[in-house]
Every structure is written in C-alpha cells, then in structure tokens.
Short mmCIF file of C-alpha atoms and ligand atoms in Angstrom, two decimals:
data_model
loop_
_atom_site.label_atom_id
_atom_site.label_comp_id
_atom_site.label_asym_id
_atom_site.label_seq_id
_atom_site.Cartn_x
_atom_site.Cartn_y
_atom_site.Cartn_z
CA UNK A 1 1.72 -17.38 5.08
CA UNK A 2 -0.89 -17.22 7.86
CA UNK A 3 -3.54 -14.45 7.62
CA UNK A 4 -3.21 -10.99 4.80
CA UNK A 5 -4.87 -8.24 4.33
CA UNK A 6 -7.91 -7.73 1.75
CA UNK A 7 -7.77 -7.27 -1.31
CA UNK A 8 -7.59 -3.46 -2.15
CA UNK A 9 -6.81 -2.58 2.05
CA UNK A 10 -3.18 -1.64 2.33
CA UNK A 11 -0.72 -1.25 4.82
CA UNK A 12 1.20 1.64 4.83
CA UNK A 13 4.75 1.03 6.41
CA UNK A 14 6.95 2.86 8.45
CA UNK A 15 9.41 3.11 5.35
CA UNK A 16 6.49 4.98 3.50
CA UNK A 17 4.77 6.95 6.62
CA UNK A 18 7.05 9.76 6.08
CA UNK A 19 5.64 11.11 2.59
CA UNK A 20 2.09 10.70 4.65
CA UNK A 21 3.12 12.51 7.46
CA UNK A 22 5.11 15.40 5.05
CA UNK A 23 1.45 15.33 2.82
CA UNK A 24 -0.83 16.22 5.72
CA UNK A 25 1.71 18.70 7.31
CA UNK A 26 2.02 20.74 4.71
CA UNK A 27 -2.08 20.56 3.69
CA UNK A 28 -2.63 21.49 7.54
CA UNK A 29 -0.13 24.42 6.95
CA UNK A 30 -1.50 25.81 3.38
CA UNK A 31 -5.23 25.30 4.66
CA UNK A 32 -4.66 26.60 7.68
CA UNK A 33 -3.34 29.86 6.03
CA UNK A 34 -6.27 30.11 4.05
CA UNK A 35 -8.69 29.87 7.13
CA UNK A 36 -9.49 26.45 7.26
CA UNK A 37 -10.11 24.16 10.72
CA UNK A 38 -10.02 20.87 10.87
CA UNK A 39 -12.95 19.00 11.64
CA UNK A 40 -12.81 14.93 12.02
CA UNK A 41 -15.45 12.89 11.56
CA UNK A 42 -17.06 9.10 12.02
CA UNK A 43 -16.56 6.79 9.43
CA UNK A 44 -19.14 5.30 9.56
CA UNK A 45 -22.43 6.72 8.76
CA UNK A 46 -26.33 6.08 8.05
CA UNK A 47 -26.64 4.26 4.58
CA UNK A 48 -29.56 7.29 3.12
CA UNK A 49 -26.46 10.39 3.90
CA UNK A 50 -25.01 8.66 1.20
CA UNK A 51 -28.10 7.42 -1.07
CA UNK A 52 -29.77 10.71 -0.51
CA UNK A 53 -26.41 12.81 -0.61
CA UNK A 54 -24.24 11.22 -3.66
CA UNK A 55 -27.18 10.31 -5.68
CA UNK A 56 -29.19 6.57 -5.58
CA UNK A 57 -28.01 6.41 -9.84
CA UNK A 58 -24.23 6.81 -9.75
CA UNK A 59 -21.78 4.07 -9.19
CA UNK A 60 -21.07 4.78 -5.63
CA UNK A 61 -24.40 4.39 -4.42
CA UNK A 62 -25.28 1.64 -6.47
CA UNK A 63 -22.62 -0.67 -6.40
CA UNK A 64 -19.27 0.52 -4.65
CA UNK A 65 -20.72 0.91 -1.34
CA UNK A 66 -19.79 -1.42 2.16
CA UNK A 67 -23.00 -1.17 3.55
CA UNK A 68 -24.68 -3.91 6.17
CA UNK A 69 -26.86 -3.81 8.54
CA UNK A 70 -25.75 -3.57 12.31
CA UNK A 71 -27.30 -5.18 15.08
CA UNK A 72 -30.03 -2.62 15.90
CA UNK A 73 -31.28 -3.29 12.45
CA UNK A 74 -29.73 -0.09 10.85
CA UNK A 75 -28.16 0.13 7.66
CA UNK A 76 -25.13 1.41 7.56
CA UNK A 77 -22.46 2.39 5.44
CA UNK A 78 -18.40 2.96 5.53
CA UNK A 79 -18.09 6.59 4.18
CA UNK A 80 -17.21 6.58 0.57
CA UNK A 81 -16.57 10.00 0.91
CA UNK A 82 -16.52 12.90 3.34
CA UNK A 83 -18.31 15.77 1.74
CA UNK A 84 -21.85 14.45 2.72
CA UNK A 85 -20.82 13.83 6.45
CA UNK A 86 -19.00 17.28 6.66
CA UNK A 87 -22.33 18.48 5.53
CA UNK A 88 -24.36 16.32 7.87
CA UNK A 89 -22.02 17.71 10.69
CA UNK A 90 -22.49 20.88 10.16
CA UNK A 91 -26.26 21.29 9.75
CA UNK A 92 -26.55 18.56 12.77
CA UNK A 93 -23.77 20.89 15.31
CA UNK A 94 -25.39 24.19 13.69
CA UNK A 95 -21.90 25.67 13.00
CA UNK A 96 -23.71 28.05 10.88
CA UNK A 97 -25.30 29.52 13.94
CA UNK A 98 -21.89 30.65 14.57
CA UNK A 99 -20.62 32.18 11.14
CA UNK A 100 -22.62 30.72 8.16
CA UNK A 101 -19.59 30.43 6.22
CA UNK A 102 -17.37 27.18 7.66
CA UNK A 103 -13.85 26.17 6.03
CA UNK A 104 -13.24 22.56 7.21
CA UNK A 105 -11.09 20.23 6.21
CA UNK A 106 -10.47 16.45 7.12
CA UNK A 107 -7.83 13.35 6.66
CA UNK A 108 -8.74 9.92 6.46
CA UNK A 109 -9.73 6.46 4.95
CA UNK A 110 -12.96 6.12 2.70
CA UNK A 111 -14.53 3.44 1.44
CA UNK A 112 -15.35 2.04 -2.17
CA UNK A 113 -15.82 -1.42 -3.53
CA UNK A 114 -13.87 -1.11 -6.58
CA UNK A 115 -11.73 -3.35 -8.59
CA UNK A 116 -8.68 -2.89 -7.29
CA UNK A 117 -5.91 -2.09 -9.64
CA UNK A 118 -2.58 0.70 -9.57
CA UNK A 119 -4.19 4.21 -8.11
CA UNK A 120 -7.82 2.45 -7.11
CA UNK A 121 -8.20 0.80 -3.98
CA UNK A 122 -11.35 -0.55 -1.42
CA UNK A 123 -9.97 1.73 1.33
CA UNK A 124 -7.49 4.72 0.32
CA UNK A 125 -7.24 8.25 1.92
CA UNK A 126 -8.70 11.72 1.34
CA UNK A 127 -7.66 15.37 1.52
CA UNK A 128 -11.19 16.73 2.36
CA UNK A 129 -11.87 20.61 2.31
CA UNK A 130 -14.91 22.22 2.16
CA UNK A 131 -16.64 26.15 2.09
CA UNK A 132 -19.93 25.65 3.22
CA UNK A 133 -22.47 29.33 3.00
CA UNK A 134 -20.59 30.57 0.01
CA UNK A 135 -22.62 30.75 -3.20
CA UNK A 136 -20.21 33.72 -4.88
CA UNK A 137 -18.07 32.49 -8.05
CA UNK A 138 -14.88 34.28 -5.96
CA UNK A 139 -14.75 31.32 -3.11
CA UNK A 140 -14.85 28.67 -6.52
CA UNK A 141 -11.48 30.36 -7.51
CA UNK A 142 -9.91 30.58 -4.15
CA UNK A 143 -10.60 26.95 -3.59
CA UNK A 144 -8.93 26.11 -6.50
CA UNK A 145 -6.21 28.26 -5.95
CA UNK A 146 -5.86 27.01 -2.43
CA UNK A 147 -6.07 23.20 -4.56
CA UNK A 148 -2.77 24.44 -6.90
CA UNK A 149 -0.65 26.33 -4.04
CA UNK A 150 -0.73 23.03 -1.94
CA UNK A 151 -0.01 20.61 -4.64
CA UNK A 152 2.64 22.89 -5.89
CA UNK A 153 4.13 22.91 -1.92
CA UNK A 154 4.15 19.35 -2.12
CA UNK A 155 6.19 18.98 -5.28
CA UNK A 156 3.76 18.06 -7.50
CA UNK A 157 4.64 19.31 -11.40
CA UNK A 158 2.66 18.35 -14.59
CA UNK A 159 -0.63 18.39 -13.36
CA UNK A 160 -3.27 20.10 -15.48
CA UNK A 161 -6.52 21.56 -14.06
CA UNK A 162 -9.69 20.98 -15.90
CA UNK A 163 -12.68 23.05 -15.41
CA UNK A 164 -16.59 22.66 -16.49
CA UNK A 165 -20.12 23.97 -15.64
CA UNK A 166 -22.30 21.26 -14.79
CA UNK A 167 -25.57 23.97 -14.45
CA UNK A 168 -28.24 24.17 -12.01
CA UNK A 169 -31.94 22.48 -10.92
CA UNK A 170 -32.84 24.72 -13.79
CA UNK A 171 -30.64 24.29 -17.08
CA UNK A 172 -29.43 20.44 -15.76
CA UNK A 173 -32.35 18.82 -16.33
CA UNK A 174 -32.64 20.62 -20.29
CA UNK A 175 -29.04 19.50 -20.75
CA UNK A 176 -30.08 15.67 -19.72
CA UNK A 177 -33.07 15.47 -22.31
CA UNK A 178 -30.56 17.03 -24.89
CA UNK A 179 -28.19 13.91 -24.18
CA UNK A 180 -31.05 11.74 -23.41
CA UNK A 181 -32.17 12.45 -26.98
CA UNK A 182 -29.18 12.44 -28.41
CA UNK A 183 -27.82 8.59 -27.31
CA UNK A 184 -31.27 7.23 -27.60
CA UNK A 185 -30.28 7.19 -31.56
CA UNK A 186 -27.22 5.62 -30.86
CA UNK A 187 -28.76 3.04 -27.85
CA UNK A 188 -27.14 0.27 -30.26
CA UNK A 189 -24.06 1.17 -29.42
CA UNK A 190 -24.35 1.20 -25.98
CA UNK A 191 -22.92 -1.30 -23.42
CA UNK A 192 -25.97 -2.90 -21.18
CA UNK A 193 -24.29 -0.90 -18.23
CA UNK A 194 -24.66 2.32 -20.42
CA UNK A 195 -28.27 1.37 -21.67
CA UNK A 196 -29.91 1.59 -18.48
CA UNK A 197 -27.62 4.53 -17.48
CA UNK A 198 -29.34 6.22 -20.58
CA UNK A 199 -32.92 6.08 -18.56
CA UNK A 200 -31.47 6.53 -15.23
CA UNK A 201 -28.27 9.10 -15.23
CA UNK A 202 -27.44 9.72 -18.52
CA UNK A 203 -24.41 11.66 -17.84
CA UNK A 204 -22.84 8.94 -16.56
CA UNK A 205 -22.10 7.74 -19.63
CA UNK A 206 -19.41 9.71 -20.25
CA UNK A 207 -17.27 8.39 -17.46
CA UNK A 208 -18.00 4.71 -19.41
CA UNK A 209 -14.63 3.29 -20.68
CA UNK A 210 -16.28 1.01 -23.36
CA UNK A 211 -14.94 2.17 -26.65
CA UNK A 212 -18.38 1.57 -28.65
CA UNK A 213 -19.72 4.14 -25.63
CA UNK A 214 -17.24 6.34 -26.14
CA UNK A 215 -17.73 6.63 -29.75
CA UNK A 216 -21.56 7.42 -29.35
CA UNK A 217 -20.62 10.25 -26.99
CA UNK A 218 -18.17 11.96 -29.13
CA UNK A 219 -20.19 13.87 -30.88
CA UNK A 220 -22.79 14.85 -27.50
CA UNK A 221 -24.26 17.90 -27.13
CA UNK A 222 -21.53 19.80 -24.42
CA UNK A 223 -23.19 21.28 -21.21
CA UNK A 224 -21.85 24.62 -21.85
CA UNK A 225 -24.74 25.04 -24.86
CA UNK A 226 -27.45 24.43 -21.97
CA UNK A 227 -26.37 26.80 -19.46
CA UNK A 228 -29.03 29.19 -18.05
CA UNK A 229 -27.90 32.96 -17.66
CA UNK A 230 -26.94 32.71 -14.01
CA UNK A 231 -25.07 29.85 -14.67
CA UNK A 232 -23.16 30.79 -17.61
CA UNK A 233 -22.48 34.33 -15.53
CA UNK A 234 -21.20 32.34 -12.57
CA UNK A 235 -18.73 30.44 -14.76
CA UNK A 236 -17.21 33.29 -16.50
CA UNK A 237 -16.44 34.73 -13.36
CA UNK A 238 -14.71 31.89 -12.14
CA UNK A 239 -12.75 32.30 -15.07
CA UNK A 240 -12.02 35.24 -14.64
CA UNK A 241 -10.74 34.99 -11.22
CA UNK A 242 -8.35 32.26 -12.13
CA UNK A 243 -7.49 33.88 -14.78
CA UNK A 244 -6.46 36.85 -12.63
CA UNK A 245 -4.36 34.75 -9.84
CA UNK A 246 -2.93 33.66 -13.08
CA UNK A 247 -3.49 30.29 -13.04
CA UNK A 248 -3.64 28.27 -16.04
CA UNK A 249 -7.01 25.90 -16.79
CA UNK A 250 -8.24 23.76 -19.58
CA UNK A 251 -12.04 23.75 -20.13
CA UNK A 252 -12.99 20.13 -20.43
CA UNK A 253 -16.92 20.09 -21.78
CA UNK A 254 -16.97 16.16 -21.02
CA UNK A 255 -16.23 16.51 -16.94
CA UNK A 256 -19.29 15.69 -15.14
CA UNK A 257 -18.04 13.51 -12.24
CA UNK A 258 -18.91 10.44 -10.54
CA UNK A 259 -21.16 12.14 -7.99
CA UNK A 260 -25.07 13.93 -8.58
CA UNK A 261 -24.80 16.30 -6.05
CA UNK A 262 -22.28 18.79 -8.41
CA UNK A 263 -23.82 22.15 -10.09
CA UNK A 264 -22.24 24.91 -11.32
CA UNK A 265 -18.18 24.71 -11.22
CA UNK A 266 -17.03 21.14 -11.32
CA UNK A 267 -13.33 20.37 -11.33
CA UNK A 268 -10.45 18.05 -12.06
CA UNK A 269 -6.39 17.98 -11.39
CA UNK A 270 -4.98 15.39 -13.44
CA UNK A 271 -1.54 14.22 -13.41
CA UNK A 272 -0.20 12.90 -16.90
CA UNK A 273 2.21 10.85 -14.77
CA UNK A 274 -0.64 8.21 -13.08
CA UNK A 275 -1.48 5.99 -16.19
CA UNK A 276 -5.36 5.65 -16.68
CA UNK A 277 -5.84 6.69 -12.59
CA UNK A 278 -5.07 10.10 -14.02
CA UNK A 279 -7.07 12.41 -11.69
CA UNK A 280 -5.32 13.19 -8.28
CA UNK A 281 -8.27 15.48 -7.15
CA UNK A 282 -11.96 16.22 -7.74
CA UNK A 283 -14.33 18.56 -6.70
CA UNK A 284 -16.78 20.88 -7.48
CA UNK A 285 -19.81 23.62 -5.90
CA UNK A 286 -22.96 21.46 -4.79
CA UNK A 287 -25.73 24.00 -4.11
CA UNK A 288 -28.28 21.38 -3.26
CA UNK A 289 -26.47 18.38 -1.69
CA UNK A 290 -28.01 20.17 1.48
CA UNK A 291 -31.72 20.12 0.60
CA UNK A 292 -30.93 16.81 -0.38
CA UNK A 293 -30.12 15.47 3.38
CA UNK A 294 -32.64 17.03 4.75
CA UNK A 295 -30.98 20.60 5.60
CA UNK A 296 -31.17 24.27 4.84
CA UNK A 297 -30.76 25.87 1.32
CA UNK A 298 -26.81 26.14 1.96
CA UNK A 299 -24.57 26.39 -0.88
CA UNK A 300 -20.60 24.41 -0.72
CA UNK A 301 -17.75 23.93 -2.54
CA UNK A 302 -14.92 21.64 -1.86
CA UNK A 303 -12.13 18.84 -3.38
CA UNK A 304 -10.95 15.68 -2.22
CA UNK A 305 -7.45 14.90 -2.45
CA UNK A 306 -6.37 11.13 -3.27
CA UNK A 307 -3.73 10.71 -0.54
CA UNK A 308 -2.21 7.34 -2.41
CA UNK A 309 -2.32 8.90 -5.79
CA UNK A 310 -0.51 12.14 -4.67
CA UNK A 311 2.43 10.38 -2.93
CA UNK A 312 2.70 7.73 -5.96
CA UNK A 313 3.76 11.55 -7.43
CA UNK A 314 6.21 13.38 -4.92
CA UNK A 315 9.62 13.89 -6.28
CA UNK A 316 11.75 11.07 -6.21
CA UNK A 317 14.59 12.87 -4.96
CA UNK A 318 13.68 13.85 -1.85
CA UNK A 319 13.93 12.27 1.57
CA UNK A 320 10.81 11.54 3.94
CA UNK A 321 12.58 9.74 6.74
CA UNK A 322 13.63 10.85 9.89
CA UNK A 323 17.10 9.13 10.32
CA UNK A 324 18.88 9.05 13.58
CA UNK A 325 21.19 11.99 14.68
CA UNK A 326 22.67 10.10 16.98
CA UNK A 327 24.01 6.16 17.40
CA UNK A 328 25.44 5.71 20.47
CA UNK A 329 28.19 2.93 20.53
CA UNK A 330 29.15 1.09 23.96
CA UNK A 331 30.98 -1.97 22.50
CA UNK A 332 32.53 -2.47 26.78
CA UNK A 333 30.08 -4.08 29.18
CA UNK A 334 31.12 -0.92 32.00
CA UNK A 335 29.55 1.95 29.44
CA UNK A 336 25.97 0.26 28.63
CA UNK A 337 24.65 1.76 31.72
CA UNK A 338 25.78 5.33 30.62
CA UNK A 339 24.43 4.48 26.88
CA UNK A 340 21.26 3.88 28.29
CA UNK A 341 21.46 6.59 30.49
CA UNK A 342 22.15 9.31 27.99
CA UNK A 343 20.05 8.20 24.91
CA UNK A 344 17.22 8.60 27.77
CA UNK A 345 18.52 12.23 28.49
CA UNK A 346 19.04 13.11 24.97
CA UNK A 347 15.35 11.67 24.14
CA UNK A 348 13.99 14.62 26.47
CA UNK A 349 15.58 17.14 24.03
CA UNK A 350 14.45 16.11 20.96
CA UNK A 351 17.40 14.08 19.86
CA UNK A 352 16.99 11.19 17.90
CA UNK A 353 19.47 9.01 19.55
CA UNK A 354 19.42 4.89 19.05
CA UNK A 355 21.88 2.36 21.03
CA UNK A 356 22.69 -0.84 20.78
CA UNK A 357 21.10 -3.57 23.24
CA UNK A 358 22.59 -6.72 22.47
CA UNK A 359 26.39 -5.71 23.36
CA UNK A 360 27.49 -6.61 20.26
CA UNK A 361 31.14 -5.98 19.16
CA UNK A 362 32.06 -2.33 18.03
CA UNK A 363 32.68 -3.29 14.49
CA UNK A 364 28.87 -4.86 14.84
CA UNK A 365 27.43 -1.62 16.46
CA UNK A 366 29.26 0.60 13.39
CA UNK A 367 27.79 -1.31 10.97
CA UNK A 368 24.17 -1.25 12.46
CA UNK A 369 24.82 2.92 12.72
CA UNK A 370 25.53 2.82 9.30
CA UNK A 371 22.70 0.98 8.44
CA UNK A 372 20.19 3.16 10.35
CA UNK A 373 22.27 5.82 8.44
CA UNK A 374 22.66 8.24 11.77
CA UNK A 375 24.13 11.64 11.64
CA UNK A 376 26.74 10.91 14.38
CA UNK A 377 28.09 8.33 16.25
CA UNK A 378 29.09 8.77 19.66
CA UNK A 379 31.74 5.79 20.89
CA UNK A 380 32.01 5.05 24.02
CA UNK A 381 35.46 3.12 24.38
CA UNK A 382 36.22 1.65 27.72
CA UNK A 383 39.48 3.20 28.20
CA UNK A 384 38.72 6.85 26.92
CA UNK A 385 35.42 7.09 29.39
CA UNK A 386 38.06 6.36 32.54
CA UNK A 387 39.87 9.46 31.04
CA UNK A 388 37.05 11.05 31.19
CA UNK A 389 36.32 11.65 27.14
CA UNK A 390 34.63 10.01 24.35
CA UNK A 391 34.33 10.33 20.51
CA UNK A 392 32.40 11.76 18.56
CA UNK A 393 32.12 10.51 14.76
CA UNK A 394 29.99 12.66 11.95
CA UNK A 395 29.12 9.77 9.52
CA UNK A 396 29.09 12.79 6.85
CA UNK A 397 32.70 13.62 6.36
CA UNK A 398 34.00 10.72 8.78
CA UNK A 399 35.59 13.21 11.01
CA UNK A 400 36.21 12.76 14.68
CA UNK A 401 36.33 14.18 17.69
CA UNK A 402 37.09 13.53 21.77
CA UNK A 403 34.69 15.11 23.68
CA UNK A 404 34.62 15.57 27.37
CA UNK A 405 31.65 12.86 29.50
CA UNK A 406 31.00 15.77 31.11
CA UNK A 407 27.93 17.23 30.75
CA UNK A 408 27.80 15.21 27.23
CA UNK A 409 24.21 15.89 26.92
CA UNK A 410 24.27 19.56 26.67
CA UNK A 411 27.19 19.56 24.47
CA UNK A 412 25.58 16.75 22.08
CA UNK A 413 23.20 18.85 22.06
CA UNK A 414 24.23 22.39 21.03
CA UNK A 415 26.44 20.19 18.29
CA UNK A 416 24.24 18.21 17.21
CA UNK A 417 20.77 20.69 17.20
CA UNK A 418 23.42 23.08 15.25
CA UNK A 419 23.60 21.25 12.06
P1 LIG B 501 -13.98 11.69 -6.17
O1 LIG B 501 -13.63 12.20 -7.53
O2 LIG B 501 -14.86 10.53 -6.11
O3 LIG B 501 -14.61 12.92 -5.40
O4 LIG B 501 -12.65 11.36 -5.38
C1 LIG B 501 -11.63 12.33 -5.19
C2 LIG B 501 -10.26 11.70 -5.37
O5 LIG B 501 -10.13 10.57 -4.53
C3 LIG B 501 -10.00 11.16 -6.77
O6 LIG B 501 -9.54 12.19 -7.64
C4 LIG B 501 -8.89 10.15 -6.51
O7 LIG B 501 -7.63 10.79 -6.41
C5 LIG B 501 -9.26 9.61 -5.15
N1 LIG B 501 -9.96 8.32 -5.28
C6 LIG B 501 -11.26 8.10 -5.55
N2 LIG B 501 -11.54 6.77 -5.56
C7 LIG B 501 -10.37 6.14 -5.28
C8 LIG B 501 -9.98 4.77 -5.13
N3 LIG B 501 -10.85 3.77 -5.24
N4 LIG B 501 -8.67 4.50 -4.86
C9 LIG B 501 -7.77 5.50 -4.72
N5 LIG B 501 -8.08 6.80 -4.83
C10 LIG B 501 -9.35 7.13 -5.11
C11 LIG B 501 -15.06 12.88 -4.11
O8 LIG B 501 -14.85 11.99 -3.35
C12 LIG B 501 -15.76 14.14 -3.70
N6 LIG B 501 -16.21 13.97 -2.30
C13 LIG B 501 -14.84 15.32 -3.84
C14 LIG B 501 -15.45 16.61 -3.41
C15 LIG B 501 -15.26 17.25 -2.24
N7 LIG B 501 -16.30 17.33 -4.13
C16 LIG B 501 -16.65 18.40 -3.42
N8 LIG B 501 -16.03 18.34 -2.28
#
C-alpha cells in the first residue's frame, strides 16, 4: 500500500457522509429554533488561547496538544476545542456591542493527541454551542434542554444526563484544599501521574482510570459540601428548571471535567451503549474563561457534541443515503445521446438521475440500477423510442409502464417528485 492516513485521522466516506450530513441538519434546525447563529471559526489558533483558556494543569494543555511553531516564530496550536476561540471571537469582533447575549454554534474538526482507540481519536468533530452574557441559572436549563431535544431528534435513546456544581473563584479553591488534604493521606496510593496532579490540579484525579487512584478517591469529600450560598442557590435552580421541562437528571458528585475553565453547572450525556468512551457530550457554565484570555467579566455556557461518538449511536434501522430516483437505461447506440440529454434536464429539477456510459448490454445496465438501488428505471429500447414511447420500471413493486418521449422530463418529473 503506498501512503495512509495517521494514526487517529479518519476518513469519512461517501457511504458514511449521510449520517454526517443528517447530524448537522437537524442540529442547524433545533439550534436554529432556539436562536442560535452559526459562527465558523479558524482552526488554528495562538498556543496561550488555549494555555490561558483550558487551563496550563489539565491534560489538554499539557500533553494532548499539536502545537509548533510557524515560521514567524509563533507558537501555535490546532484547536482542541472551540469554546475558547468562540470566546476569543467574540470579545475580538465585539458582538457584545451588538446584544451582549450571543447564541453561536459551530461544526468542525478539533485536535487532541490522544491514544487512539474506539470513540477517541487525534482529529474528530464537534457540535459547538455556546450563550455567551448569560449568568442566570434559567439559560443553564435551556441549554440543556436544547442538548436533550436535539439528541432525541437524532434518534438517540439511553442516554443519561449527569449534572454537578463545580463552585466558583470563591468556594473552588476551599473544595481543592478539602481534596488536597484528603489524598495527601492516601499519596501512597497514587499513580506518579496522580501524585503530581495532587500539587498541581487535584481534581483531576478523579478522571484517573488507575484502580489504586480510584480507590483513594472513593471516599473524597463531594463538591456539593463546599458550595458557597450563591452557588448552591444557582444549582437548585437549575434543578428546578429541569425539573420543570420535565427532564430527568442524575446528580453525579464525581463530574468535574477535563477542562479548568468550568464553575457552577457542569454537565455530562452519557450513552450506556459506547463502552468506556461513554460520554457523547460535555459542557458546562465558565464564568471566568473570559478574564482568563484577557477579556471582559462575561459569563458562558455551552456543550460540545462528539460528532463520531453520536453517529457510532443513530438507529441502525434507518437509511442515510440518497439513492438514485432515476437509472436511465440506453442499452442501443441511437438513444445514448437522448440519455445524456435528459439525465442533464432532469439534473436541473432536482432529480437524481444516473446513466450508463460504457454502452453496456441492457441486462448489464439493470444490474448496475439495481446495484445503485434507484427508484425507477427508465429503458430506452431502440424500437419503442421510433414509436415514440419508452418504459418506465419502479424497482419497488417491478411494475411497468410505456410512457410517451414526449416531453419525458416533465412527466418524469411530476411521477417521480410525487412519490
Ligand atoms: P470535552 O468533554 O473535552 O469538552 O469534549 C466534548 C465531547 O467531545 C466529548 O464528550 C466527546 O464526545 C468528544 N471528544 C472529546 N475528545 C475526543 C476524542 N479524542 N475523540 C473523539 N471524541 C472526542 C469540550 O471540548 C468543551 N469545549 C465542551 C464545552 C463547550 N464546554 C462548554 N462549552
């Protein structure tokens, strides 16, 4: 074989494109509904949006990340995410001199130097959307509903959503000594990843799959008993508001993911269908990811969709491919010309029509319609077209039909549009 892909990069084929193409429809559709505007951004960006924006302790920034330096002597990074650069965009384009609140959303590939394995690749798609200028409790809740109603559209079914409070500037930090405290006792059991996580980001620990790690976290104190007032008032209203667009939730105390810039509501949609790459989405408010690029005091709240973890979940049962309506078969050298000319015509209006090029044998041409599994096939005999008809096959119920070559294109297409 001559050259491959990389490791973790992955075509996606035309076989597969349809479930893409179905995903992002329907996300433009629900977001759209619920005010969102697309907004699309570079993929690359300076290395510090990230260092500054994710957090210099967590895994991203400290070991997933493509980052090299470009000729001008920049550093620069391949997004491993898109909330920072939504950010950056809209503090850099002041979109809140327009209306402080923006709902964006974006598509595309991001970045992260991970093992690969099923569900976790180096370059793998996002469903981005963002409220940026919200700090009421009510916009965490209509995110999430927005989340649930989308999935749901898409045919997604035994998901569960998990909720926690991470806190503030103001309870966090309490919380971290609490945990700090706590696993310093139990440093011996702690992997030499997780022993200088305990001095530098504690709470990362949690997300460590070592089973002696594990075991010394079972027992951690749970964020919820660090809260601050405003915190803990902000999270019941959350609740609350889920609880009244009646959707269901599981509090999970041990959430705290892979990214510093979280407080308050963090989130998680996990399938129980994915193996260990349970979680299809993650999200979560950031109050301070703003400050912490250099902006205003702007509140947010988003998720990120993994496109490649979602589709691995669409019902099996349902079709994504746009088969032909139309083959067109002109097994006689005297009809190719009015193949050609017709699949050209029928192209303008919408009609999926394929021919054959080769002038191959009828038989030949049937089987190839078959193949391409088109709605109708549209045979173009010799002797019929100098009596002015052909016929018309529905591959369905293998019915036929002689239709007049006049003004075939209109009446292909009233037939054919009709089903
Ligand atoms: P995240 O949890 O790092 O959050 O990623 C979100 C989703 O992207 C995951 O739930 C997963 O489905 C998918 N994902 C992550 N890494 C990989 C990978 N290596 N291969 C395949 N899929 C992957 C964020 O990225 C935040 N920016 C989410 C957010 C938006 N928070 C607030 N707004």
């Amino acid at each position: 074989m001559g050259i491959t892909a990389i490791r973790g990069f992955n075509d996606i084929l035309p076989s597969e494109v349809g479930k893409w193409q179905f995903v992002e429809k329907t996300a433009r559709e629900v977001f759209e509904g619920f005010g969102f505007a697309e907004i699309r951004i570079p993929i690359l960006e300076r290395t510090e949006l990230f260092s500054r924006g994710i957090g210099e302790a967590t895994d991203i920034v400290e070991k997933e990340m493509y980052t090299f330096t470009d000729k001008g002597g920049g550093s620069l990074t391949l997004r491993p995410e898109a909330t920072a650069s939504m950010a950056r965009a809209y503090l850099e384009h002041q979109l809140y001199a327009f209306d402080p609140v923006a709902k964006l959303y974006c598509f595309g590939p991001m970045f992260r130097y991970e093992r690969p394995q099923k569900g976790r690749y180096r370059q793998f798609y996002q469903i981005d959307a963002e409220v940026f200028g919200v700090g009421n409790p009510v916009v965490d809740a209509e995110v999430i509903l927005m989340l649930i109603h989308f999935l749901r559209r898409v045919g997604l079914e035994k998901l569960e959503l998990q909720i926690n409070s991470l806190g503030c500037r103001d309870c966090r930090p309490r919380y971290r000594e609490g945990l700090k405290a706590f696993l310093t006792e139990k440093s011996f059991q702690l992997c030499e990843d997780c022993q200088r996580r305990l001095q530098t980001n504690p709470l990362r620990i949690f997300d460590c799959k070592v089973q002696t790690c594990q075991e010394a976290i079972a027992d951690a104190p749970k964020v919820s008993d660090f809260l601050c007032g405003e915190c803990d008032t902000h999270f019941d209203k959350v609740k609350e508001c889920l609880s009244m667009a009646n959707l269901d939730y599981v509090l999970n105390p041990r959430m705290v993911r892979g990214l510093d810039y979280y407080t308050r509501t963090a989130f998680e949609v996990v399938s129980y269908d994915l193996g260990s790459q349970n979680a299809v989405t993650g999200g979560g408010r950031y109050d301070n990811l703003f400050q912490e690029i250099g902006g205003l005091d702007i509140p947010g709240i988003g998720f990120a969709i993994g496109m490649e973890r979602l589709i691995s979940l669409l019902p099996k049962d349902k079709e994504f491919i746009r088969y032909p309506d139309l083959f067109i078969a002109a097994p006689g050298k005297g009809t190719h010309g009015e193949a050609y000319r017709l699949a050209n015509q029928l192209h303008l209006e919408g009609i999926h029509t394929e021919f054959d090029y080769e002038g191959k044998s009828l038989k030949s041409q049937m089987r190839r319609a078959d193949k391409l599994k088109a709605r109708y096939v549209l045979i173009l005999g010799e002797e019929e077209m100098k009596k002015g008809r052909a016929v018309l096959r529905n591959m369905a119920d293998k019915s036929q039909e002689e239709l007049p070559i006049d003004n075939l294109t209109g009446i292909l297409k009233n037939k054919i549009g009709k089903d």
